[in-house]
Structure formats: C-alpha cells, structure tokens
Coordinates of C-alpha atoms in Angstrom, one line a residue:
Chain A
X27 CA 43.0 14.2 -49.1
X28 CA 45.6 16.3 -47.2
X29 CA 44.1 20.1 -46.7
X30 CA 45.2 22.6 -43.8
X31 CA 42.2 21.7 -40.9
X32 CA 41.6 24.2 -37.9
X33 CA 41.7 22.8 -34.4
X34 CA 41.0 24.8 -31.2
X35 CA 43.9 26.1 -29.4
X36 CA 42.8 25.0 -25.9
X37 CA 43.3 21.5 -24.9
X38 CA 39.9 19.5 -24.4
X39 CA 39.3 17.2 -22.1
X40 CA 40.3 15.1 -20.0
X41 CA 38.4 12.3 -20.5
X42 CA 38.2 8.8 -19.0
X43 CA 39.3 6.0 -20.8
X44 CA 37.4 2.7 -21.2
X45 CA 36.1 0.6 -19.7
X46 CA 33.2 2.3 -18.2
X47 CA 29.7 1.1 -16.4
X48 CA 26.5 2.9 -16.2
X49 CA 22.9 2.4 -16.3
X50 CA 21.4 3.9 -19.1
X51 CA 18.3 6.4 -18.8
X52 CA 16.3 3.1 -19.7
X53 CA 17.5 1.2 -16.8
X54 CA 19.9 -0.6 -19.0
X55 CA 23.5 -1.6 -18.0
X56 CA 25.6 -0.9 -20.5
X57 CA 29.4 -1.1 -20.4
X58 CA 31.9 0.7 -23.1
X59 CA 34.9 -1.6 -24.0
X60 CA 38.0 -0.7 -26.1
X61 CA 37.9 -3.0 -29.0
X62 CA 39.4 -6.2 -28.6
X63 CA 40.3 -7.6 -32.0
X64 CA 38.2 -10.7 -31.3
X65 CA 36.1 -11.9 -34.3
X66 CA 33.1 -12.2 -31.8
X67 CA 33.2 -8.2 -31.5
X68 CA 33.4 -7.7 -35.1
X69 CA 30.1 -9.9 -35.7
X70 CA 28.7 -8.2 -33.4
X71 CA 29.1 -5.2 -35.2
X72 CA 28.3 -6.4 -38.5
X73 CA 24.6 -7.2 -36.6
X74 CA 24.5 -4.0 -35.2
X75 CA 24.6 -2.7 -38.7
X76 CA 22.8 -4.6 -40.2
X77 CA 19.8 -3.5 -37.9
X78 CA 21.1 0.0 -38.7
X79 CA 17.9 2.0 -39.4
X80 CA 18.7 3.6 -43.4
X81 CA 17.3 7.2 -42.1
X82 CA 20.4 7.0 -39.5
X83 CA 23.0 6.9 -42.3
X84 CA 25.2 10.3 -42.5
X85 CA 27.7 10.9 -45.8
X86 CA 26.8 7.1 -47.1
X87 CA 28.1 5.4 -43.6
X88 CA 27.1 2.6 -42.6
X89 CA 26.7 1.1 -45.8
X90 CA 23.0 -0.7 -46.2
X91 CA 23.9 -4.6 -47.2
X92 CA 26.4 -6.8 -45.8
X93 CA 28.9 -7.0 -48.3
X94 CA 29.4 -3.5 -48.0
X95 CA 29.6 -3.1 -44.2
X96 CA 31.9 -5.7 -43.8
X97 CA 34.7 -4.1 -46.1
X98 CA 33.6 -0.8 -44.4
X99 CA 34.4 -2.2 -40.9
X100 CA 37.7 -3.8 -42.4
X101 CA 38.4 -0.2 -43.2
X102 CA 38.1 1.0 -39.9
X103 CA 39.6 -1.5 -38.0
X104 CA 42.8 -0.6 -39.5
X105 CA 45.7 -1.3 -36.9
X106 CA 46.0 2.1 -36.6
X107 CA 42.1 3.0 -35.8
X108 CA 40.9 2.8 -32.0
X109 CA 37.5 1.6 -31.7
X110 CA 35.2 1.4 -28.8
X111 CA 32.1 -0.2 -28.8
X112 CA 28.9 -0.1 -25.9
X113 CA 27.7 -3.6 -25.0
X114 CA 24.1 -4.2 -23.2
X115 CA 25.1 -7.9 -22.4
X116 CA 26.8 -9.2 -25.9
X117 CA 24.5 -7.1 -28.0
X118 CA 26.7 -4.3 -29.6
X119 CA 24.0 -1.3 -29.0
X120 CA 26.7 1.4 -30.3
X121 CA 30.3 2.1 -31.9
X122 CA 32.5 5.0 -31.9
X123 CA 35.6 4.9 -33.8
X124 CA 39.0 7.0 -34.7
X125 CA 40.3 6.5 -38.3
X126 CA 44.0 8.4 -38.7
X127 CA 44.1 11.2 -41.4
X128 CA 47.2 12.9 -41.9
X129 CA 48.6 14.2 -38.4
X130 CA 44.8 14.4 -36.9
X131 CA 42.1 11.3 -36.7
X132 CA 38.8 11.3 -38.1
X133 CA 35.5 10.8 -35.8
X134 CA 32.4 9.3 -36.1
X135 CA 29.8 7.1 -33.7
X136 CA 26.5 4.9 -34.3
X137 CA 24.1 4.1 -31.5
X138 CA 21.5 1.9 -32.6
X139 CA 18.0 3.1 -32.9
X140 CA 16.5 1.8 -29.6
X141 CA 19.4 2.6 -28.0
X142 CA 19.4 6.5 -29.0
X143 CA 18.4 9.0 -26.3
X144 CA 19.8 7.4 -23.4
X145 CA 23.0 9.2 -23.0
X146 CA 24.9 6.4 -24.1
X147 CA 26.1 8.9 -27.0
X148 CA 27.8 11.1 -24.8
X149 CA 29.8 8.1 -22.8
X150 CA 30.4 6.5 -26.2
X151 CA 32.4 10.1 -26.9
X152 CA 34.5 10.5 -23.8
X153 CA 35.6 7.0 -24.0
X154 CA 36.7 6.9 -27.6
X155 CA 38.4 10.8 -26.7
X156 CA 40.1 8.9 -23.4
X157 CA 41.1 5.7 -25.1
X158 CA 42.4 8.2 -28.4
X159 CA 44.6 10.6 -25.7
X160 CA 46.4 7.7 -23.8
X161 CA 47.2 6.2 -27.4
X162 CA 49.0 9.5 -28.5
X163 CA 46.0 11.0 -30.7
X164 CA 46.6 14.9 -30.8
X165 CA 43.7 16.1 -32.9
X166 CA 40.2 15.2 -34.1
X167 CA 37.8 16.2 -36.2
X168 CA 34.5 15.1 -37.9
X169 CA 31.5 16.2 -40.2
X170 CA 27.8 16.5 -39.3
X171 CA 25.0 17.5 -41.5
X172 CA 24.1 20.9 -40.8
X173 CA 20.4 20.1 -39.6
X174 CA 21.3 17.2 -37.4
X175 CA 21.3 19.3 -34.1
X176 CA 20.8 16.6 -31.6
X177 CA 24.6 15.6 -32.5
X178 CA 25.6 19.2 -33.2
X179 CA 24.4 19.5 -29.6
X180 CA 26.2 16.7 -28.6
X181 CA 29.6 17.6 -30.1
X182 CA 29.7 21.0 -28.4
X183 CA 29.2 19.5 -25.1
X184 CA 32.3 17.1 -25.2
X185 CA 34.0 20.4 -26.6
X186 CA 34.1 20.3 -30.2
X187 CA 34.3 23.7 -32.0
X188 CA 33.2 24.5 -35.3
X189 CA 36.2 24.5 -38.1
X190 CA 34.5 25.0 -41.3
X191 CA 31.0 25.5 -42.1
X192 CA 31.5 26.4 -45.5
X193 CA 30.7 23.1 -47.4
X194 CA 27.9 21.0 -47.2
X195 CA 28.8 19.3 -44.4
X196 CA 30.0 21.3 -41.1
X197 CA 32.9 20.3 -39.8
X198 CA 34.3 20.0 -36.0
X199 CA 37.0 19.4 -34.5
X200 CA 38.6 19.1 -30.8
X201 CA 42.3 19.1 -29.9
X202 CA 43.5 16.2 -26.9
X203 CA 47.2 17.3 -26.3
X204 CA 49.0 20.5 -26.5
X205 CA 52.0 18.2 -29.0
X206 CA 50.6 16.9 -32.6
X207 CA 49.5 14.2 -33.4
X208 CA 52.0 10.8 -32.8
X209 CA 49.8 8.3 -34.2
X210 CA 47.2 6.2 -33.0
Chain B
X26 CA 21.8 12.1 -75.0
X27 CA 24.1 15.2 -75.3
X28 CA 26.4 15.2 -72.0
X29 CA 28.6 17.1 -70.9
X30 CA 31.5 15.7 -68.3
X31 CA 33.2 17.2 -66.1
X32 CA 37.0 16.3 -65.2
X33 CA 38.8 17.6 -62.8
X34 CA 42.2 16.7 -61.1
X35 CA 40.8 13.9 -58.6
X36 CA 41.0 10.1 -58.5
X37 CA 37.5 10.4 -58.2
X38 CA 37.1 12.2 -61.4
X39 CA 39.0 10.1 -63.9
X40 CA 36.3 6.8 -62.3
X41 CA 34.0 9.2 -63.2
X42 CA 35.2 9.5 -66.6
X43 CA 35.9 6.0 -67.2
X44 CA 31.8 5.1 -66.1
X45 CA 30.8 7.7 -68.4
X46 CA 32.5 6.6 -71.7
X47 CA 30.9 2.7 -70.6
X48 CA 27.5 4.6 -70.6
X49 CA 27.7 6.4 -73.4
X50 CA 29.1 3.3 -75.8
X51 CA 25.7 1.7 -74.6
X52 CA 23.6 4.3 -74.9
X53 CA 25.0 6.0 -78.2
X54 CA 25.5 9.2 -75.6
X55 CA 27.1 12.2 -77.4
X56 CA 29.5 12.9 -74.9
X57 CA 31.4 16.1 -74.6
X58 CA 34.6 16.3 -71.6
X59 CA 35.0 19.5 -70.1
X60 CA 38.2 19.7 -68.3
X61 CA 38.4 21.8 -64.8
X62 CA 41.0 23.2 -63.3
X63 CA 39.8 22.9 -59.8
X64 CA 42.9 23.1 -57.7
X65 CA 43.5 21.0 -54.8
X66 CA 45.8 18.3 -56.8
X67 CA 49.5 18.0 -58.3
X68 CA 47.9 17.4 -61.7
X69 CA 48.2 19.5 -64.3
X70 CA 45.4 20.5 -67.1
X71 CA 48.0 18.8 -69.5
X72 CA 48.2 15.8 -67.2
X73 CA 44.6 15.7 -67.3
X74 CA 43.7 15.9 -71.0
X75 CA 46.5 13.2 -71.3
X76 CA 44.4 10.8 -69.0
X77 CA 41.1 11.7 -70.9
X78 CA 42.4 11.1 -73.9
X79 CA 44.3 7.7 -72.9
X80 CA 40.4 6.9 -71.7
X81 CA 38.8 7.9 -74.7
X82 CA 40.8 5.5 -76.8
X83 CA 41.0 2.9 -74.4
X84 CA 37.2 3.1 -74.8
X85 CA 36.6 3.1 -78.3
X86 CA 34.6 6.9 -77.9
X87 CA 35.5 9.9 -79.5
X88 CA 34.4 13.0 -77.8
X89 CA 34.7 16.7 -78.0
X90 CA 37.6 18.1 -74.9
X91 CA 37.2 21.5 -74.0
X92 CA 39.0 23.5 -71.8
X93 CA 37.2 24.9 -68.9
X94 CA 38.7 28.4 -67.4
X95 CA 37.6 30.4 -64.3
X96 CA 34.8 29.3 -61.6
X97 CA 34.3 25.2 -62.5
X98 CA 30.5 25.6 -61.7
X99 CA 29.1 28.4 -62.9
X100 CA 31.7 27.6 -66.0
X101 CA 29.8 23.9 -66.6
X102 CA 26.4 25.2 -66.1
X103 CA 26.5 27.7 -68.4
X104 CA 28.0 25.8 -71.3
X105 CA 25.4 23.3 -70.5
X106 CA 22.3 25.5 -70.4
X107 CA 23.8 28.0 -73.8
X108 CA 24.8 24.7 -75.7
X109 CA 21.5 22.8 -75.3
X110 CA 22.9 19.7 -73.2
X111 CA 20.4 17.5 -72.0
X112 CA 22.6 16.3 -69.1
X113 CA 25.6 17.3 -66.8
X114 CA 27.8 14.1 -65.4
X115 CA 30.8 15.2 -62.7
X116 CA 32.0 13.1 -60.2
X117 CA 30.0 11.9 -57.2
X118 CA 32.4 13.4 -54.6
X119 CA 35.5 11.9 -53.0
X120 CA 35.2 9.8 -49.6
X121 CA 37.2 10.9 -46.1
X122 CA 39.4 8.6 -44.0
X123 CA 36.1 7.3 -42.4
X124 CA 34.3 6.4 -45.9
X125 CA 31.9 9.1 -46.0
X126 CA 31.4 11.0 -48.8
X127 CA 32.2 14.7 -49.2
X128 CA 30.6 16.3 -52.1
X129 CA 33.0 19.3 -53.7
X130 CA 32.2 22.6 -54.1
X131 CA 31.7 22.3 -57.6
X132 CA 29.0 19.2 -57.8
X133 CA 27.9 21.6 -54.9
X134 CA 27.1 24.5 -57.3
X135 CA 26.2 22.6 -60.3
X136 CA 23.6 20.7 -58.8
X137 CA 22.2 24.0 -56.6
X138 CA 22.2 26.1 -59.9
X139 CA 21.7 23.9 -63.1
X140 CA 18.5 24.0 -64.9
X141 CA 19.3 20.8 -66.7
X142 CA 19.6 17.4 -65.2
X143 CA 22.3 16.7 -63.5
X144 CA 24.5 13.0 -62.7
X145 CA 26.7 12.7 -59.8
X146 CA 28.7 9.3 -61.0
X147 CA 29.5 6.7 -58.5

C-alpha cells in the first residue's frame, strides 16, 4: 500500500502531550491518558465499542460484533501504534490512535455518542499529535468522508490540509517535524 | 448467472477471485475473468493470468479469461452491458494501515456507471 502522499510544508503544531484535564462542555471531567498497555484499558475499549452507535462507523471501522473489534484493536495496538484514550472516571468515552504506514502514520479517533459535541474531539487530537511528536512521528495523515463536515471542520482546525480529494474518500494530512518520519 | 470478474494486480483481487469460483461451483454461475491492468503493483498481466488460472483449476471451474486493455472501468462496463452479463463481481477494495476500507478507482467507476448489477466481493 506504499503510494507518494502530500504533506504540508509548514510544521504544525505544537501540541501538548498527555495527560491532560478539562471539564467538558457538559460539566464532565474528563482526563486524556497515553495508553498504558494494561488489559483493564483494552476492555475498556472493547465496551466503548461495543456501545459504538453503527451510523458512527467510517470506511468499516469499528467493526459491529465483538469478535471483530477485538482483532481490530489487536491491530492497532501494534507496538509501534500510539494510542490515547479520554476517560470520564474508568469509562473509556473516546480513542484516538496512530497506526505507522510507510514513513508517515495513519489517524483516526472515536468519541462515543453521548460524548460527541463537547470538545473532547479536539483535545483527543492534540494529545495523540503531542504524544505522536515526542515519539519521533514526522507525518500524518487520514481519510474522512467527504460529507462529514463536523470532522472536516475539526481537522482544519488542528491544522490538517487537504492532500487528495480525488477518491472517494478525502484525504488529510498534517506534518509534526521538519525531519521524516523515525518511527513511532 | 452470467458474471463477469474483474482481476486486477491486488491481494485483494485474487480473494476476490478465489470467493467467486466458490460461488459460482454452487450456483452453476457462468463465470467469465476479465483481467485488468490497473497499475499500482509489481505484477505483471502474465503473473496474473498465471494466478487465475492456478485458481481456476484449484477450483474445479473452467471459465473464459480475457484480457482487458485501456481504462479498467469503462473497459468492464461495457463488455458487461454489450455482452448481456447479468452481473459484474470486482474486488471490494483493499483496507489502509488503520483497517478501513478504500474503494479503488475502478469499483469506483463501475459501480457509478454500470447499468447491470454489480458485486463488490468481501
């Protein structure tokens, strides 16, 4: 799957690694942790998803039974993925998570349902873009259906740019360091 | 069923293949391969024909091969539509790092433009 990807020239960021506090525009405290490792954070997860509303799904991810989502999580908590997930108490509310590609890392984040629009998305992103520079990650990029502005919106803001918005699903992508990539 | 398949370069396609030929030796499907030369891989269209034939026997199926020249889509939809097909199979699109599937450019056209029915294989 190796194909020449655009980045921007200018350096994004910086960004604040986890962890990170703040009350949610609910009232909620939520705090945004690096992943751990711990089996506890990865059942947590696997609830999370399975709560995972099916109209929320983008490209076929998360996958809708249990089976599924667990070998999908295995997949992404490869040792060279960086994950970071926000916690209200011990309930996992979203995820955000780096998966290397090549010389760049691929992007994507969940916030549960009842969780969504209370700007928990945006911390969720500069914490996974923190935790991803001080591990070495260069480059970035992701795919969003088209008609989902609300994260198109959300992308631009944390200073994605558009790469290619000639297939089906746009791509973006953001650039952390002026070096390449050296791994995650 | 009359189907036409199309097999291009990818992983991804050759799956595709081998779920077709299961189909079609329950179904009794008359299945015809179109090979596509897509670009985007190290395999040749010799390469290719050597793996759908390897499948084809493997599967006990005999099926027409043709050889597919030019624009992949437009090329598939118009054999299917001129040649009476009742069905266009092609690979359901290959999945990134993340697991999310990316549809290609030419299950892209084909399913955009084809007046007959069309299966994405996964």
């Amino acid at each position: 799957m190796s194909r020449d990807r655009r980045f921007p020239d200018e350096v994004a960021g910086p960004f604040e690694s986890p962890p990170r506090r703040f009350e949610d525009r609910e009232g909620r405290e939520i705090e945004i942790r690096a992943h751990d490792g711990s089996e506890r954070e990865y059942e947590a997860l696997a609830s999370m998803y399975g709560e995972f509303d099916p109209a929320d799904r983008a490209q076929g991810i998360p996958p809708s039974d249990d089976r599924r989502i667990r070998e999908w999580l295995d997949n992404i908590f490869c040792d060279a993925c960086l994950n970071v997930i926000a916690w209200d108490g011990d309930t996992a509310a979203g995820h955000a998570t780096l998966v290397p590609d090549d010389d760049a890392h691929e992007l994507a984040i969940f916030v549960l349902q009842e969780y969504q629009e209370a700007g928990i998305g945006t911390h969720l992103m500069e914490a996974l873009l923190g935790h991803g520079a001080e591990s070495g990650v260069g480059k970035v990029w992701l795919t969003v259906e088209r008609w989902n502005q609300p994260a198109v919106g959300l992308y631009k803001k944390i200073g994605f740019e558009i790469s290619d918005s000639e297939s089906f699903e746009m791509e973006m992508a953001i650039r952390l360091t002026d070096g390449s990539d050296e791994g995650g | 069923m009359r189907i036409l398949l199309g097999v291009g370069g990818s992983d991804d396609s050759l799956r595709a293949l081998e779920r077709t030929i299961e189909r079609a030796n329950e179904a009794g499907d008359d299945l015809t391969v179109a090979i596509l030369d897509e670009g985007g891989t190290d395999r040749t269209v010799d390469d290719i024909e050597a793996d759908v034939k390897e499948a084809l026997d493997s599967g006990g199926i005999e099926a027409d091969i043709r050889y597919v020249e030019g624009d992949p889509g437009s090329k598939l939809v118009d054999i299917a539509e001129s040649e009476g097909f009742d069905r266009i199979a092609l690979s359901g699109g290959t999945t990134s790092p993340m697991g999310k599937i990316q549809l290609g450019s030419t299950a892209e056209f084909v399913l955009l433009n084809s007046h007959v029915s069309v299966s994405l294989i996964r």
